[in-house]
Coordinates of C-alpha atoms in Angstrom, one line a residue:
Chain A
M244 CA 31.8 103.2 90.4
S245 CA 31.8 106.8 89.5
S246 CA 30.3 106.2 86.1
T247 CA 27.3 104.4 87.5
A248 CA 26.7 107.3 89.9
T249 CA 26.7 109.8 87.1
T250 CA 24.4 107.9 84.9
G251 CA 22.1 107.3 87.8
S252 CA 21.8 111.0 88.4
T253 CA 21.1 111.9 84.8
A254 CA 18.4 109.3 84.6
Q255 CA 16.8 110.6 87.8
V256 CA 16.8 114.1 86.5
R257 CA 15.1 113.2 83.3
V258 CA 12.1 111.5 85.0
P259 CA 10.1 114.5 86.1
R260 CA 10.8 116.4 82.9
A261 CA 9.2 113.5 80.9
G262 CA 6.1 114.1 82.9
N263 CA 6.1 117.7 81.7
T264 CA 5.9 119.2 85.2
P265 CA 7.0 122.8 85.2
P266 CA 10.0 123.3 87.4
S267 CA 8.3 125.9 89.7
T268 CA 5.6 123.5 90.8
S269 CA 7.9 120.5 91.4
K270 CA 8.7 121.9 94.9
A271 CA 5.5 120.9 96.5
P272 CA 6.2 117.2 97.4
F273 CA 9.3 116.3 99.4
D274 CA 12.0 116.0 96.8
W275 CA 14.4 113.1 97.6
R276 CA 16.8 114.2 94.9
R277 CA 17.3 117.5 96.7
L278 CA 18.5 115.5 99.7
T279 CA 21.4 114.1 97.8
H280 CA 22.5 117.7 97.1
R281 CA 23.1 118.6 100.7
P282 CA 26.6 118.2 102.2
E283 CA 25.2 116.5 105.3
T284 CA 23.5 113.6 103.5
G285 CA 26.5 111.3 103.7
A286 CA 26.9 112.2 107.4
L287 CA 23.3 111.3 108.1
V288 CA 23.8 107.9 106.5
G289 CA 26.9 107.4 108.5
T290 CA 25.3 108.3 111.9
L291 CA 22.3 106.1 111.2
S292 CA 24.5 103.2 110.1
V293 CA 26.7 103.2 113.2
F294 CA 23.8 103.8 115.5
I295 CA 21.9 100.8 114.1
F296 CA 25.1 98.8 114.1
F297 CA 25.8 99.4 117.8
A298 CA 22.1 99.2 118.8
T299 CA 22.2 95.7 117.3
F300 CA 25.4 94.5 118.8
G301 CA 25.5 96.6 121.9
G302 CA 21.9 95.7 122.8
A303 CA 19.8 97.2 125.5
Q304 CA 22.7 98.6 127.5
F305 CA 23.8 100.8 124.6
L306 CA 20.3 102.1 124.3
S307 CA 19.8 102.6 128.1
T308 CA 20.0 106.1 129.6
G309 CA 23.6 105.5 130.8
G310 CA 24.6 104.3 127.4
T311 CA 23.0 107.3 125.6
A312 CA 24.6 109.7 128.1
S313 CA 28.0 108.2 127.6
W314 CA 28.1 109.0 123.8
L315 CA 26.2 112.2 124.1
N316 CA 28.8 113.6 126.5
I317 CA 31.6 112.6 124.2
A318 CA 29.8 114.1 121.2
A319 CA 29.0 117.3 123.1
E320 CA 32.6 118.1 124.1
L321 CA 33.8 117.2 120.6
A322 CA 31.1 119.3 119.0
I323 CA 32.1 122.4 121.0
I324 CA 35.4 122.2 119.3
A325 CA 34.5 120.6 115.9
L326 CA 31.7 123.1 115.1
P327 CA 34.0 126.2 115.0
V328 CA 36.8 124.1 113.5
G329 CA 34.2 123.1 110.8
L330 CA 33.6 126.7 110.0
L331 CA 37.3 127.3 109.7
M332 CA 37.7 124.3 107.4
I333 CA 34.9 125.5 105.2
A334 CA 36.9 128.7 104.9
G335 CA 39.8 126.5 103.8
E336 CA 42.1 126.4 106.9
F337 CA 43.1 123.8 109.5
D338 CA 43.5 124.2 113.2
L339 CA 45.7 121.5 114.7
S340 CA 46.4 123.6 117.9
V341 CA 43.0 122.9 119.6
G342 CA 44.5 120.2 121.7
S343 CA 47.0 122.5 123.4
V344 CA 44.4 125.3 123.7
V345 CA 42.3 122.9 125.8
A346 CA 45.2 122.2 128.0
A347 CA 46.4 125.8 128.2
S348 CA 43.0 127.1 129.1
S349 CA 42.5 124.4 131.6
V350 CA 45.8 125.1 133.3
T351 CA 45.1 128.9 133.2
L352 CA 41.8 128.4 134.9
A353 CA 43.2 126.1 137.6
L354 CA 46.2 128.4 138.2
V355 CA 44.1 131.6 138.4
S356 CA 41.2 130.3 140.4
G357 CA 42.8 127.3 142.1
T358 CA 46.4 128.1 142.9
Y359 CA 45.9 131.9 143.3
G360 CA 42.4 131.6 144.6
A361 CA 40.8 134.3 142.3
P362 CA 37.0 134.1 141.8
A363 CA 36.0 131.5 139.2
I364 CA 34.7 134.1 136.8
V365 CA 38.2 135.7 136.6
G366 CA 39.7 132.3 135.9
V367 CA 37.2 131.6 133.2
A368 CA 37.8 135.0 131.6
A369 CA 41.5 134.4 131.7
A370 CA 41.1 131.0 130.1
L371 CA 38.9 132.3 127.3
A372 CA 41.4 135.2 126.8
V373 CA 44.2 132.7 126.3
G374 CA 42.1 130.9 123.7
L375 CA 41.3 134.2 121.9
L376 CA 44.9 135.2 121.9
V377 CA 46.1 131.9 120.5
G378 CA 43.4 132.0 117.8
F379 CA 44.4 135.6 116.9
V380 CA 48.1 134.7 116.7
N381 CA 47.3 131.6 114.5
G382 CA 45.0 133.7 112.2
Y383 CA 47.4 136.6 112.0
I384 CA 50.4 134.5 111.1
V385 CA 48.4 132.4 108.5
S386 CA 46.8 135.5 106.8
R387 CA 50.0 137.6 106.8
S388 CA 52.5 134.9 105.8
K389 CA 52.0 132.3 103.1
V390 CA 52.7 129.5 105.5
P391 CA 49.9 126.9 105.4
S392 CA 47.7 126.8 108.4
F393 CA 48.5 123.1 108.8
I394 CA 52.1 124.1 109.7
V395 CA 51.3 127.2 111.6
T396 CA 48.8 125.5 113.9
L397 CA 50.9 122.4 114.2
A398 CA 53.8 124.6 115.4
M399 CA 51.4 126.3 117.8
Q400 CA 50.2 122.9 119.1
F401 CA 53.7 122.0 120.1
A402 CA 54.9 125.3 121.3
L403 CA 51.8 125.9 123.4
A404 CA 51.9 122.4 124.9
G405 CA 55.5 123.1 126.0
L406 CA 54.7 126.5 127.3
T407 CA 51.7 125.1 129.3
L408 CA 53.8 122.3 130.8
G409 CA 56.7 124.7 131.6
I410 CA 54.6 127.3 133.3
A411 CA 52.6 124.7 135.3
R412 CA 55.7 123.1 136.6
L413 CA 57.4 126.4 137.3
I414 CA 54.5 127.7 139.4
T415 CA 53.1 124.6 141.0
G416 CA 55.9 122.1 140.5
S417 CA 53.4 119.6 139.2
T418 CA 51.5 118.7 136.0
S419 CA 48.3 118.4 137.9
I420 CA 46.7 121.5 139.4
P421 CA 43.6 121.1 141.7
L422 CA 40.6 123.5 141.6
T423 CA 37.6 123.6 143.9
A424 CA 35.0 125.5 142.0
D425 CA 32.1 127.3 143.6
P426 CA 28.7 125.7 143.1
V427 CA 27.4 128.2 140.5
S428 CA 30.3 127.9 138.1
K429 CA 30.4 124.2 138.6
A430 CA 26.7 124.1 137.7
I431 CA 27.3 126.2 134.6
F432 CA 30.3 124.4 133.3
G433 CA 30.9 121.1 134.9
T434 CA 27.9 119.2 136.4
L435 CA 26.3 116.0 135.3
I436 CA 22.5 116.4 135.1
A437 CA 20.7 113.4 136.6
G438 CA 24.2 112.2 137.4
Q439 CA 24.9 111.3 133.8
F440 CA 24.3 114.0 131.2
G441 CA 27.0 116.7 131.1
V442 CA 26.0 120.4 130.9
A443 CA 28.4 120.4 127.9
I444 CA 25.4 119.0 125.9
F445 CA 23.6 122.3 126.3
W446 CA 26.6 124.3 125.4
A447 CA 27.0 122.1 122.3
V448 CA 23.4 122.6 121.3
G449 CA 23.6 126.4 121.9
I450 CA 26.9 126.7 119.9
A451 CA 25.5 124.6 117.1
L452 CA 22.5 126.9 116.8
V453 CA 24.7 130.0 116.8
V454 CA 27.2 128.6 114.3
A455 CA 24.4 127.3 112.0
W456 CA 22.8 130.8 112.1
I457 CA 26.1 132.4 111.2
L458 CA 26.9 130.0 108.3
Q459 CA 23.5 129.6 106.7
M460 CA 21.6 132.8 107.5
T461 CA 24.1 135.7 107.7
K462 CA 26.2 137.4 105.1
Y463 CA 29.2 136.3 107.1
G464 CA 28.3 132.7 106.2
N465 CA 28.5 133.7 102.6
W466 CA 31.9 135.2 103.2
I467 CA 33.1 132.0 104.8
F468 CA 32.0 129.9 101.9
A469 CA 33.5 132.3 99.4
T470 CA 36.8 132.5 101.3
G471 CA 37.1 128.7 101.3
G472 CA 35.9 128.5 97.7
D473 CA 38.4 130.8 96.2
A474 CA 40.2 133.3 98.5
E475 CA 41.5 135.4 95.5
S476 CA 38.0 135.9 94.0
A477 CA 36.6 136.5 97.4
R478 CA 39.1 139.3 98.0
A479 CA 38.3 140.7 94.5
A480 CA 34.6 140.8 95.5
G481 CA 35.5 143.0 98.5
I482 CA 35.4 140.4 101.2
P483 CA 37.9 141.1 104.1
V484 CA 39.4 137.6 103.8
R485 CA 42.1 138.2 106.4
K486 CA 39.6 139.3 109.0
V487 CA 37.3 136.4 108.2
K488 CA 40.2 134.0 108.8
I489 CA 41.4 135.6 111.9
G490 CA 37.9 135.6 113.3
L491 CA 37.4 131.9 112.5
F492 CA 40.8 130.9 114.1
M493 CA 39.7 132.8 117.2
G494 CA 36.4 131.0 117.1
S495 CA 38.0 127.5 117.0
A496 CA 40.4 128.4 119.8
L497 CA 37.5 129.8 121.9
G498 CA 35.6 126.5 121.5
A499 CA 38.7 124.6 122.7
S500 CA 39.0 127.0 125.6
L501 CA 35.4 126.3 126.6
V502 CA 36.1 122.6 126.6
G503 CA 39.2 123.2 128.7
I504 CA 37.0 125.1 131.2
I505 CA 34.3 122.5 131.2
Q506 CA 36.8 119.7 131.9
T507 CA 38.6 121.6 134.6
M508 CA 35.3 122.2 136.4
L509 CA 34.0 118.7 135.9
Y510 CA 37.2 117.0 137.1
N511 CA 38.0 119.6 139.8
G512 CA 41.4 120.4 138.4
A513 CA 43.7 120.7 135.3
Q514 CA 46.1 118.2 133.8
T515 CA 48.8 119.6 131.4
G516 CA 48.3 116.7 129.0
V517 CA 44.5 116.9 128.5
G518 CA 42.7 117.5 125.2
Q519 CA 45.4 116.3 122.8
S520 CA 42.9 113.8 121.3
F521 CA 40.7 116.6 120.1
V522 CA 43.2 117.6 117.4
F523 CA 42.5 114.6 115.1
N524 CA 39.0 113.8 116.5
S525 CA 37.7 117.2 115.5
V526 CA 39.1 116.8 112.0
I527 CA 37.5 113.3 111.8
A528 CA 34.1 114.7 112.9
V529 CA 34.3 117.6 110.5
V530 CA 35.3 115.5 107.5
V531 CA 32.8 112.7 108.3
G532 CA 30.3 115.5 108.5
G533 CA 30.7 116.3 104.8
V534 CA 33.0 119.3 105.0
L535 CA 35.3 119.5 102.0
L536 CA 38.9 119.3 103.2
T537 CA 40.0 122.0 100.7
G538 CA 37.2 124.3 101.8
G539 CA 34.2 125.9 100.3
Y540 CA 31.6 123.3 101.1
G541 CA 30.0 121.9 104.2
S542 CA 27.2 122.4 106.8
V543 CA 26.7 122.7 110.5
V544 CA 24.2 119.8 110.6
G545 CA 26.8 117.7 108.9
V546 CA 29.5 118.5 111.5
A547 CA 27.0 117.8 114.3
L548 CA 26.2 114.4 112.8
G549 CA 29.9 113.8 112.4
C550 CA 30.4 114.3 116.1
L551 CA 27.6 112.0 116.9
T552 CA 29.0 109.3 114.6
F553 CA 32.4 109.6 116.2
A554 CA 31.0 109.4 119.7
V555 CA 28.7 106.4 118.9
V556 CA 31.6 104.4 117.6
N557 CA 33.9 105.5 120.4
Q558 CA 31.5 104.5 123.1
G559 CA 29.4 101.9 121.4
I560 CA 32.3 99.5 121.3
Y561 CA 32.2 99.1 125.1
Y562 CA 28.7 97.8 124.9
T563 CA 29.4 95.2 122.4
G564 CA 31.6 93.2 124.7
W565 CA 34.4 93.3 122.2
N566 CA 37.8 94.5 122.9
S567 CA 37.8 98.4 122.7
D568 CA 41.0 98.2 120.6
W569 CA 38.8 97.8 117.6
A570 CA 37.2 101.2 117.9
S571 CA 40.1 103.0 116.1
L572 CA 39.9 100.5 113.3
I573 CA 36.2 101.2 112.8
L574 CA 36.9 105.0 113.0
G575 CA 39.7 104.7 110.4
I576 CA 37.5 102.8 108.0
L577 CA 34.6 105.1 108.7
L578 CA 36.6 108.1 107.9
L579 CA 37.7 106.7 104.5
V580 CA 34.2 105.5 103.6
A581 CA 32.7 108.9 104.7
V582 CA 35.1 110.8 102.5
L583 CA 34.4 108.6 99.5
M584 CA 30.7 108.8 100.0
N585 CA 30.8 112.6 100.5
N586 CA 32.7 113.0 97.2
T587 CA 30.0 111.0 95.4
F588 CA 27.3 113.1 96.9
R589 CA 29.1 116.3 96.0
R590 CA 29.5 115.1 92.4
L591 CA 25.8 114.4 92.3
A592 CA 25.1 117.9 93.5
L593 CA 27.3 119.4 90.8
S594 CA 26.0 117.2 88.0
S595 CA 22.4 117.6 88.9
G596 CA 21.6 120.8 87.1
T597 CA 23.3 120.0 83.9
G598 CA 21.6 116.6 83.7
K599 CA 19.5 117.5 80.8
S600 CA 22.1 119.2 78.6
K601 CA 24.6 116.5 79.3
A602 CA 22.1 113.8 78.3
K603 CA 21.5 115.6 75.0
K604 CA 25.1 116.0 74.1
Chain B
M148 CA 33.2 163.7 71.2
V149 CA 32.5 161.5 74.2
A150 CA 35.2 161.8 76.9
P151 CA 37.1 158.6 77.7
L152 CA 35.8 156.8 80.8
L153 CA 39.1 155.1 81.6
K154 CA 42.5 156.3 80.3
L155 CA 46.0 155.1 80.8
N156 CA 48.9 157.5 80.3
D157 CA 52.3 155.9 79.6
V158 CA 51.8 153.2 82.2
S159 CA 54.8 151.0 82.9
K160 CA 55.1 148.2 85.4
S161 CA 58.3 146.3 86.3
F162 CA 58.8 143.4 88.5
A163 CA 62.3 143.1 90.1
G164 CA 63.8 145.2 87.4
S165 CA 62.3 143.5 84.3
N166 CA 59.6 145.4 82.4
A167 CA 56.3 143.7 82.2
L168 CA 54.6 146.7 80.6
S169 CA 56.3 149.7 79.1
E170 CA 54.6 153.0 78.5
I171 CA 51.2 151.8 77.6
S172 CA 48.6 154.5 76.7
L173 CA 45.0 153.4 76.2
E174 CA 41.6 154.8 76.5
V175 CA 38.1 153.4 76.4
K176 CA 34.8 155.4 76.0
P177 CA 31.3 154.5 77.2
G178 CA 29.5 152.3 74.8
E179 CA 32.8 151.1 73.2
V180 CA 34.6 147.8 73.1
L181 CA 38.3 148.1 73.4
C182 CA 40.0 144.8 72.4
L183 CA 43.4 144.0 73.9
L184 CA 45.1 141.5 71.7
G185 CA 48.3 139.7 72.5
D186 CA 49.9 136.3 72.6
N187 CA 50.6 134.4 75.9
G188 CA 53.1 136.4 77.9
A189 CA 52.5 139.7 76.0
G190 CA 51.6 141.5 79.2
K191 CA 47.8 141.2 79.0
S192 CA 47.4 139.8 82.5
T193 CA 49.7 142.5 84.0
L194 CA 47.7 145.2 82.3
I195 CA 44.4 143.8 83.6
K196 CA 45.9 143.7 87.1
V197 CA 46.9 147.4 86.8
L198 CA 43.5 148.3 85.5
S199 CA 41.6 146.5 88.2
G200 CA 43.8 147.8 91.0
V201 CA 45.7 144.6 91.9
H202 CA 49.1 146.1 90.9
K203 CA 50.1 149.8 91.1
P204 CA 51.9 151.0 88.0
T205 CA 55.6 151.7 88.4
S206 CA 55.2 154.9 86.4
G207 CA 52.4 156.6 84.5
T208 CA 48.9 157.5 85.5
I209 CA 45.4 156.2 85.3
E210 CA 42.5 158.6 84.7
V211 CA 38.8 157.8 85.4
D212 CA 36.3 160.4 84.1
G213 CA 39.2 162.7 83.3
Q214 CA 40.4 162.6 86.9
Q215 CA 43.7 161.1 87.9
R216 CA 43.3 158.2 90.3
V217 CA 45.5 155.8 92.2
F218 CA 44.1 152.4 93.0
E219 CA 45.3 151.0 96.3
S220 CA 43.2 147.8 96.0
P221 CA 40.7 146.1 93.7
K222 CA 38.1 147.7 95.9
D223 CA 39.1 151.2 94.9
A224 CA 38.7 150.3 91.3
G225 CA 35.4 148.6 92.0
D226 CA 34.1 151.7 93.8
L227 CA 34.7 153.7 90.6
G228 CA 32.7 151.2 88.6
I229 CA 35.6 149.2 87.2
A230 CA 34.7 145.5 87.3
T231 CA 36.9 142.6 86.2
V232 CA 35.6 139.2 85.2
H233 CA 38.2 136.5 85.0
Q234 CA 38.5 133.6 82.6
Y235 CA 36.7 131.1 84.7
G236 CA 34.2 133.7 85.9
G237 CA 35.8 134.3 89.3
T238 CA 33.0 132.2 90.6
F239 CA 32.7 129.6 93.3
P240 CA 31.7 126.2 92.0
L241 CA 30.4 124.9 95.3
M242 CA 28.2 127.9 96.1
S243 CA 24.6 128.4 94.9
V244 CA 24.2 130.9 92.0
A245 CA 22.4 133.3 94.3
R246 CA 25.1 133.2 97.0
C247 CA 27.7 133.7 94.3
F248 CA 25.9 136.6 92.6
F249 CA 25.7 138.5 95.8
V250 CA 29.0 137.6 97.3
G251 CA 30.3 140.6 99.3
E252 CA 27.1 142.5 98.5
E253 CA 24.6 140.4 100.4
P254 CA 21.1 141.9 100.8
T255 CA 20.1 141.6 104.5
K256 CA 16.8 141.7 106.4
G257 CA 15.9 141.9 110.0
V258 CA 17.1 144.0 113.0
W259 CA 20.4 143.8 114.7
P260 CA 21.8 141.4 115.9
F261 CA 19.5 139.3 113.8
H262 CA 20.4 140.6 110.4
Y263 CA 20.1 137.8 108.0
F264 CA 21.0 137.2 104.4
D265 CA 17.8 137.5 102.3
K266 CA 18.3 134.4 100.2
K267 CA 14.8 134.6 98.6
T268 CA 15.3 138.1 97.2
A269 CA 18.9 137.1 96.2
G270 CA 17.6 134.1 94.3
L271 CA 14.9 136.0 92.5
I272 CA 17.2 138.8 91.4
T273 CA 19.9 136.4 90.3
V274 CA 17.5 134.4 88.1
Q275 CA 16.0 137.6 86.7
E276 CA 19.4 139.1 85.8
M277 CA 20.6 136.0 84.2
Q278 CA 17.4 135.7 82.2
K279 CA 18.0 139.3 80.9
L280 CA 21.3 138.0 79.5
G281 CA 19.6 135.1 77.8
I282 CA 20.2 132.3 80.3
T283 CA 16.7 130.8 80.8
R284 CA 17.8 127.3 81.9
V285 CA 18.6 128.6 85.4
T286 CA 15.3 128.9 87.3
D287 CA 16.4 128.2 90.8
G288 CA 18.8 130.5 92.8
S289 CA 19.9 127.6 95.0
R290 CA 21.5 125.7 92.1
L291 CA 25.3 125.2 92.5
V292 CA 27.5 127.3 90.2
G293 CA 29.5 124.2 89.4
S294 CA 26.5 122.7 87.6
L295 CA 26.5 125.6 85.1
S296 CA 28.3 125.5 81.8
G297 CA 31.4 127.7 81.2
G298 CA 29.3 130.2 79.2
E299 CA 26.7 130.3 81.9
R300 CA 29.3 131.0 84.5
Q301 CA 30.7 133.8 82.4
T302 CA 27.2 135.2 82.0
L303 CA 26.6 135.0 85.8
A304 CA 29.8 136.9 86.4
I305 CA 29.0 139.6 83.8
A306 CA 25.4 139.9 85.0
R307 CA 26.8 140.4 88.5
A308 CA 29.2 143.1 87.4
V309 CA 26.5 145.0 85.4
Y310 CA 23.9 144.6 88.2
F311 CA 26.3 146.2 90.7
G312 CA 26.9 149.2 88.5
A313 CA 29.9 148.4 86.5
R314 CA 30.7 151.2 84.0
V315 CA 33.9 149.7 82.8
L316 CA 33.8 145.9 82.3
I317 CA 37.2 144.2 81.9
L318 CA 36.8 140.7 80.5
D319 CA 39.8 138.5 80.8
E320 CA 39.8 135.9 78.0
P321 CA 36.0 135.3 78.5
T322 CA 35.7 133.1 75.4
S323 CA 38.9 131.1 75.4
A324 CA 37.7 128.2 77.4
L325 CA 34.3 128.0 75.7
G326 CA 32.9 126.1 72.8
V327 CA 31.8 127.9 69.6
K328 CA 28.1 128.3 70.6
Q329 CA 28.8 129.5 74.1
A330 CA 31.5 131.9 72.9
T331 CA 29.0 133.4 70.5
H332 CA 26.6 133.8 73.4
V333 CA 29.3 135.7 75.4
L334 CA 30.1 137.9 72.4
K335 CA 26.4 138.7 72.2
I336 CA 26.4 139.7 75.9
I337 CA 29.4 142.0 75.3
M338 CA 27.4 143.7 72.6
Q339 CA 24.4 144.0 75.0
A340 CA 26.7 145.6 77.6
R341 CA 28.1 148.0 75.0
A342 CA 24.5 149.0 74.0
Q343 CA 23.9 149.9 77.6
G344 CA 26.7 152.4 77.5
I345 CA 29.2 150.3 79.4
A346 CA 32.8 150.6 78.4
V347 CA 34.1 147.1 77.7
V348 CA 37.8 146.1 77.7
F349 CA 37.9 142.7 76.0
V350 CA 41.1 140.9 76.5
T351 CA 41.7 138.0 74.2
H352 CA 44.1 136.2 71.9
N353 CA 41.3 135.2 69.6
V354 CA 41.3 137.6 66.6
M355 CA 38.0 136.4 65.2
H356 CA 36.2 137.0 68.5
A357 CA 37.9 140.4 68.8
M358 CA 36.9 141.5 65.3
A359 CA 33.3 140.4 65.9
V360 CA 32.7 142.9 68.7
G361 CA 35.6 145.4 68.8
D362 CA 35.4 149.2 68.1
Q363 CA 39.0 149.8 68.9
F364 CA 42.0 147.5 69.1
A365 CA 45.4 147.5 70.7
V366 CA 48.0 144.8 70.2
L367 CA 50.5 144.0 73.0
I368 CA 53.9 142.4 72.3
H369 CA 56.5 141.9 75.1
G370 CA 54.7 144.5 77.2
E371 CA 54.7 147.2 74.6
K372 CA 51.8 148.5 72.5
A373 CA 52.8 147.3 69.1
D374 CA 49.8 148.6 67.2
E375 CA 46.6 150.5 67.7
F376 CA 43.8 150.8 65.2
R377 CA 40.0 151.2 64.8
K378 CA 37.5 148.8 63.5
G379 CA 38.0 148.0 59.8
E380 CA 41.5 149.4 59.6
R381 CA 43.3 146.0 59.5
T382 CA 42.6 142.6 58.1
R383 CA 42.6 139.4 60.2
E384 CA 45.8 138.3 58.6
Q385 CA 47.6 141.5 59.4
I386 CA 46.5 141.2 63.1
T387 CA 47.5 137.5 63.4
D388 CA 50.9 138.2 61.8
L389 CA 51.5 141.0 64.2
M390 CA 50.5 139.0 67.2
A391 CA 52.7 136.1 66.2
G392 CA 55.6 138.5 66.6
G393 CA 55.9 139.8 63.0
E394 CA 56.5 136.4 61.4
A395 CA 54.1 135.7 58.6
M396 CA 51.6 133.2 59.9
A397 CA 51.0 131.9 56.4
A398 CA 54.7 130.9 56.2
L399 CA 54.4 129.1 59.6
E400 CA 51.3 127.4 58.5
A401 CA 52.9 126.2 55.3
E402 CA 55.8 124.8 57.2
L403 CA 53.5 123.0 59.6
A404 CA 51.6 121.5 56.7
S405 CA 54.9 120.2 55.2
L406 CA 55.8 118.6 58.4
T407 CA 52.6 116.8 59.1
G408 CA 52.0 115.7 55.5
P409 CA 48.8 114.5 54.0
V410 CA 46.3 113.0 56.5
R411 CA 46.0 109.3 56.1
L412 CA 42.8 107.5 56.9
P413 CA 42.8 104.0 58.3

């Protein structure tokens, strides 16, 4: 399979050269070959495929406003976590602690503003501070020790879950803490617009724009790619690799905190067990979105598409009338296919430029 | 006499008590190529790390422009114009050539907080600088580094170092992983850098490549400077014999030939 892909690409490259077009003018028409050189191409194919699949089998209900809202809401909450996690993974690190950060932030908000009755803004600030602190600790340990982030954040995931549960029980004697939010904070974090679309969708879009700007347009984006590509060379080129990593760990934890706040406001309270599904779901969304698991390659558009793909499969299954048990099977297969497809696209991108010289040799 | 740009005085480096380098003294002048020769494990990599600020010497001193300096990090060395290019170019295969060229030195445009990385300028400069060094095949800054050949990646890294003001260029085995034609191209670039007045430290185990461009030579064996000479003072056989640890290469080759026997064709 790989050999056919390679020969296909060399043949494609040779076509315009035969026509004697100078390379500078070949930019004018839309170049389909360039599309295969983007990390999000595979993700786009994935999103379109699952959408068409469930639009076909889920019918009008899946395409209705309610159906659309159901997967958009899932995608939005996932994206708030997966987008910063995606940046972190492009820089070559994992964050498996996001699940517990959601729970810890949620419980913090409910305790501060619910149990102790402080203004919502204080609770929100405290919840975000918890996220930033956890992210900093993750980043500090990973960049100071040589322990892989997989282990550090896995340890954090368990330790923080235990801490959250312990504190919640100690203070309230319960794993469920109620919170009655004031209308303004509820409107900002936890309303359903038109009774269906969560405000999280706007948060997700805003975060996507900011993260995309950072990654594609600023020098920090370049630092992130370089850190993930080869941390040693990045350091030699004068990039503060440790700071980049600590910042990104704080970013992913901040995203998780925000989801914790949104869920607490939306459901009027905190549960100590919420958010655990985000740990693997965010990794699935990021990888389906075309981010290289070992770092150095990926895009924000890809991660956003990965979140949509995940949400469409997760929700679409209910509209098909089939047993929802099958959703995980589809997601598992999708993950594997996505990784294989992304590998092929990446190989195409790498072989494209040398097409001519390789063909000659 | 031109003063040496970079000078090592009796530099030693030991790791956990064992000596990786003992009392190495070297100097390199602007517009000169110093070839560091040595077999695997001779201490070349350690010496490079000392020169580029990765390791601090256990004893001995480093002088830049006649002034004694202590490098706390590679950045310190870099700030004094000492740039190191590693075997695989120290480049990022999945980044575009323009991003890679300007990594850590990104040109920005716009006002705070909307500073953005000026990719257009970066692309133009990258292509232009690579063309100066004879790479004409790259016409688009957005091309992935991984699609370049080994020689082109070396060229990209050297072009980058020169563009950002390197005065001492340390090249770690730049030709070892390359084919004959690409290696020749890299040697040509070394001569180009030399002509620009850059001091080049060319680290290699390939005697032919060293002799093609070197002005001055030092041979390392087990972390010690075994020999030092100027261009034309030794023959290729003498150098190879020395590098192989004093055993006559010719005798080894003869032994090898007796073991393999005549080649039979099917």
